[in-house]
Coordinates of C-alpha atoms and ligand atoms in Angstrom, one line a residue:
X1 CA 315.3 210.6 -25.5
X2 CA 315.6 212.9 -28.5
X3 CA 319.2 213.5 -29.1
X4 CA 320.5 216.9 -30.4
X5 CA 324.0 217.2 -29.5
X6 CA 326.8 214.8 -30.8
X7 CA 328.4 212.1 -28.6
X8 CA 332.2 211.6 -29.2
X9 CA 334.2 209.0 -27.1
X10 CA 338.1 208.5 -26.8
X11 CA 339.4 205.0 -26.2
X12 CA 342.6 203.2 -26.2
X13 CA 344.8 201.3 -23.8
X14 CA 347.0 202.9 -21.2
X15 CA 349.3 205.8 -21.7
X16 CA 348.2 206.4 -25.3
X17 CA 347.3 210.3 -24.8
X18 CA 343.6 210.3 -24.8
X19 CA 343.5 213.1 -21.9
X20 CA 346.0 215.4 -23.7
X21 CA 344.1 215.0 -27.0
X22 CA 340.7 215.4 -25.2
X23 CA 341.8 219.2 -24.5
X24 CA 342.7 219.7 -28.2
X25 CA 339.3 218.5 -29.3
X26 CA 337.5 220.3 -26.8
X27 CA 339.4 223.7 -28.2
X28 CA 338.7 222.5 -31.8
X29 CA 335.2 222.3 -31.1
X30 CA 334.6 225.3 -29.3
X31 CA 336.3 227.4 -31.9
X32 CA 333.4 226.3 -34.2
X33 CA 331.0 227.6 -31.8
X34 CA 329.9 224.2 -30.5
X35 CA 329.2 224.0 -26.6
X36 CA 331.0 221.0 -25.2
X37 CA 330.5 219.0 -22.1
X38 CA 333.8 217.1 -21.2
X39 CA 333.5 213.9 -19.0
X40 CA 335.0 210.7 -18.3
X41 CA 334.2 207.1 -17.5
X42 CA 334.2 205.5 -15.0
X43 CA 333.0 208.7 -13.3
X44 CA 331.6 212.2 -14.3
X45 CA 329.3 212.4 -11.4
X46 CA 329.8 212.6 -7.7
X47 CA 328.4 209.0 -7.1
X48 CA 330.3 207.4 -10.6
X49 CA 333.5 209.3 -9.2
X50 CA 333.2 207.4 -6.0
X51 CA 332.7 204.0 -8.0
X52 CA 335.7 205.1 -10.1
X53 CA 337.8 205.3 -6.8
X54 CA 336.7 201.8 -5.7
X55 CA 337.4 200.4 -9.2
X56 CA 340.8 201.9 -9.8
X57 CA 342.2 201.7 -6.3
X58 CA 344.4 198.6 -5.4
X59 CA 342.1 196.6 -3.1
X60 CA 343.2 194.1 -0.7
X61 CA 339.7 192.3 -1.4
X62 CA 339.7 190.9 -4.7
X63 CA 337.1 192.3 -6.9
X64 CA 335.2 189.6 -8.9
X65 CA 335.0 190.3 -12.6
X66 CA 331.1 190.2 -12.4
X67 CA 331.4 193.1 -9.6
X68 CA 333.8 194.9 -11.9
X69 CA 331.5 194.8 -14.9
X70 CA 328.2 195.6 -12.9
X71 CA 330.1 198.6 -11.1
X72 CA 331.2 199.9 -14.5
X73 CA 327.5 199.7 -15.8
X74 CA 326.1 201.3 -12.4
X75 CA 328.5 204.3 -12.9
X76 CA 327.6 204.6 -16.5
X77 CA 323.8 204.4 -15.8
X78 CA 324.1 207.4 -13.3
X79 CA 326.6 209.4 -15.8
X80 CA 324.1 209.0 -18.6
X81 CA 321.3 210.0 -16.5
X82 CA 322.8 213.0 -14.9
X83 CA 325.3 214.4 -17.3
X84 CA 325.4 212.8 -20.7
X85 CA 321.5 212.8 -21.5
X86 CA 320.9 216.2 -20.3
X87 CA 323.8 217.7 -22.3
X88 CA 322.9 216.0 -25.5
X89 CA 319.4 217.2 -25.1
X90 CA 320.3 220.7 -24.5
X91 CA 322.3 220.4 -27.9
X92 CA 325.7 220.5 -26.4
X93 CA 328.1 217.8 -27.6
X94 CA 329.6 215.5 -25.3
X95 CA 333.2 214.4 -25.1
X96 CA 333.9 211.6 -23.2
X97 CA 337.1 209.9 -22.1
X98 CA 336.2 206.1 -22.4
X99 CA 332.7 204.6 -22.7
X100 CA 331.2 201.2 -23.4
X101 CA 333.9 200.1 -25.8
X102 CA 336.2 200.2 -22.8
X103 CA 333.8 197.5 -21.4
X104 CA 333.8 195.3 -24.4
X105 CA 337.7 195.6 -24.4
X106 CA 338.6 195.5 -20.7
X107 CA 335.9 193.3 -19.3
X108 CA 335.2 191.5 -22.5
X109 CA 338.5 191.0 -24.2
X110 CA 340.5 191.5 -20.9
X111 CA 338.8 189.6 -18.4
X112 CA 336.9 187.2 -20.8
X113 CA 333.4 188.0 -20.1
X114 CA 330.8 186.9 -22.8
X115 CA 330.2 190.0 -24.9
X116 CA 326.6 188.8 -25.3
X117 CA 326.0 189.6 -21.6
X118 CA 327.8 193.0 -22.2
X119 CA 325.5 193.7 -24.9
X120 CA 322.6 193.0 -22.8
X121 CA 323.8 195.5 -20.1
X122 CA 324.6 198.0 -22.7
X123 CA 321.0 197.7 -24.1
X124 CA 319.5 198.0 -20.6
X125 CA 321.6 200.9 -19.3
X126 CA 321.5 202.9 -22.6
X127 CA 318.6 202.0 -24.7
X128 CA 319.5 203.2 -28.1
X129 CA 322.3 205.8 -27.0
X130 CA 325.3 205.1 -28.9
X131 CA 328.6 207.3 -29.5
X132 CA 328.4 209.1 -33.1
X133 CA 332.1 209.0 -33.2
X134 CA 334.7 207.2 -31.4
X135 CA 338.6 207.9 -31.8
X136 CA 340.6 204.8 -30.8
X137 CA 344.3 205.8 -29.9
X138 CA 346.3 202.9 -30.7
X139 CA 349.8 202.0 -29.7
X140 CA 351.8 198.8 -28.8
X141 CA 351.3 198.1 -25.2
X142 CA 354.9 198.5 -24.1
X143 CA 354.9 202.1 -25.4
X144 CA 351.7 203.0 -23.4
X145 CA 352.9 201.2 -20.2
X146 CA 356.0 203.2 -20.4
X147 CA 354.1 206.4 -20.3
X148 CA 351.6 205.1 -17.7
X149 CA 354.4 204.3 -15.4
X150 CA 355.9 207.8 -15.8
X151 CA 352.7 209.5 -14.5
X152 CA 353.4 207.6 -11.3
X153 CA 352.1 204.7 -9.1
X154 CA 350.0 202.1 -11.4
X155 CA 346.3 201.7 -10.5
X156 CA 344.4 198.4 -10.3
X157 CA 344.0 198.2 -14.1
X158 CA 347.6 199.4 -14.9
X159 CA 349.0 196.8 -12.7
X160 CA 347.6 193.8 -14.8
X161 CA 349.8 191.6 -17.0
X162 CA 351.0 192.2 -20.4
X163 CA 348.5 189.4 -21.8
X164 CA 345.6 191.4 -20.4
X165 CA 346.7 194.5 -22.4
X166 CA 347.3 192.6 -25.6
X167 CA 343.8 191.0 -25.1
X168 CA 342.5 194.6 -24.6
X169 CA 344.1 196.0 -27.5
X170 CA 343.1 193.1 -29.9
X171 CA 339.5 193.7 -28.7
X172 CA 339.5 197.4 -29.5
X173 CA 340.7 196.7 -33.0
X174 CA 338.3 194.0 -33.4
X175 CA 335.7 196.4 -32.6
X176 CA 337.1 199.1 -34.9
X177 CA 337.0 196.8 -37.9
X178 CA 333.4 195.9 -36.9
X179 CA 332.0 199.3 -36.4
X180 CA 334.4 201.0 -39.0
X181 CA 331.8 203.9 -39.6
X182 CA 331.9 205.0 -36.2
X183 CA 335.3 204.0 -34.7
X184 CA 338.4 205.7 -36.3
X185 CA 341.9 204.5 -35.2
X186 CA 344.4 207.2 -34.5
X187 CA 348.0 206.0 -34.7
X188 CA 349.1 207.0 -31.2
X189 CA 353.0 206.2 -31.8
X190 CA 353.3 209.2 -33.9
X191 CA 354.4 212.7 -32.8
X192 CA 351.8 214.7 -30.9
X193 CA 351.7 217.2 -33.8
X194 CA 351.0 214.2 -36.3
X195 CA 348.5 212.7 -34.1
X196 CA 346.6 216.2 -33.7
X197 CA 346.6 216.6 -37.5
X198 CA 345.0 213.3 -37.9
X199 CA 342.3 214.2 -35.1
X200 CA 341.9 217.6 -37.0
X201 CA 341.3 215.9 -40.3
X202 CA 338.5 213.7 -38.8
X203 CA 336.7 216.4 -36.9
X204 CA 336.8 218.7 -40.1
X205 CA 335.0 215.9 -41.7
X206 CA 332.6 215.6 -39.1
X207 CA 331.8 219.1 -38.6
X208 CA 331.8 219.9 -42.2
X209 CA 329.2 217.4 -42.8
X210 CA 326.7 218.9 -40.0
X211 CA 327.6 222.6 -39.5
Ligands
TMP1 P1 341.7 205.8 -17.2 O1 341.0 207.2 -16.9 O2 343.1 206.1 -17.1 O3 341.3 205.7 -18.8 O4 341.3 204.7 -16.4 C1 340.2 204.2 -16.4 C2 340.4 202.6 -16.3 O5 339.2 202.1 -16.1 C3 341.3 202.2 -17.5 O6 342.2 201.2 -17.1 C4 340.0 201.3 -18.3 C5 339.1 200.9 -17.1 N1 337.8 200.8 -17.6 C6 337.3 199.5 -17.7 O7 337.8 198.6 -17.3 N2 336.1 199.4 -18.4 C7 335.2 200.3 -18.6 O8 333.9 200.4 -19.1 C8 335.7 201.8 -18.5 C9 335.1 203.0 -18.9 C10 337.1 202.0 -18.0

């Protein structure tokens, strides 16, 4: 695939403010004259949203770790083919709420699945496609969970134990160290105003390099 647009992903634990900031980023880019496709994972197509429902619902039947991993990548394959790749080929920028760094962090860090296996699936499903920029919203687990609880009933992931989220956070931070060129950490404990000022600086740099 010949990619023309840029692919930006937002990552982080529960309740770190990704969704609020997604709209801020969309507006920022559109004001620069960039066409933006906003989407999310798991989800983004009719089928992938159905898989999201299955993954997030609190099920009576236990979902095995392998099933969870494969459903995440099944949703991703559909999303890439039907939404992400066509948008990038049109020259639009894609702004995606979570992508494969979430799989490394939740299924790898959280569930303990071998990251070599995740890397194999990543290559199989995505070929060479990787995000150009990833904003990692980072906050202590307790803060994020307080915010998530305020939103209402907890989903299957949000109902996990503290240890799980600590491992997810650690895996995200480890990836940010490993891919420091691509993954930029945003301190999500700050006021919304300061968070957005940090985001703006990162985007100004990215767009001034390119536009
Ligand atoms: P969110 O839309 O609130 O971020 O919910 C999506 C949930 O799915 C979140 O708890 C993280 C989880 N998730 C994974 O476990 N692995 C993945 O690859 C993705 C994309 C999401």
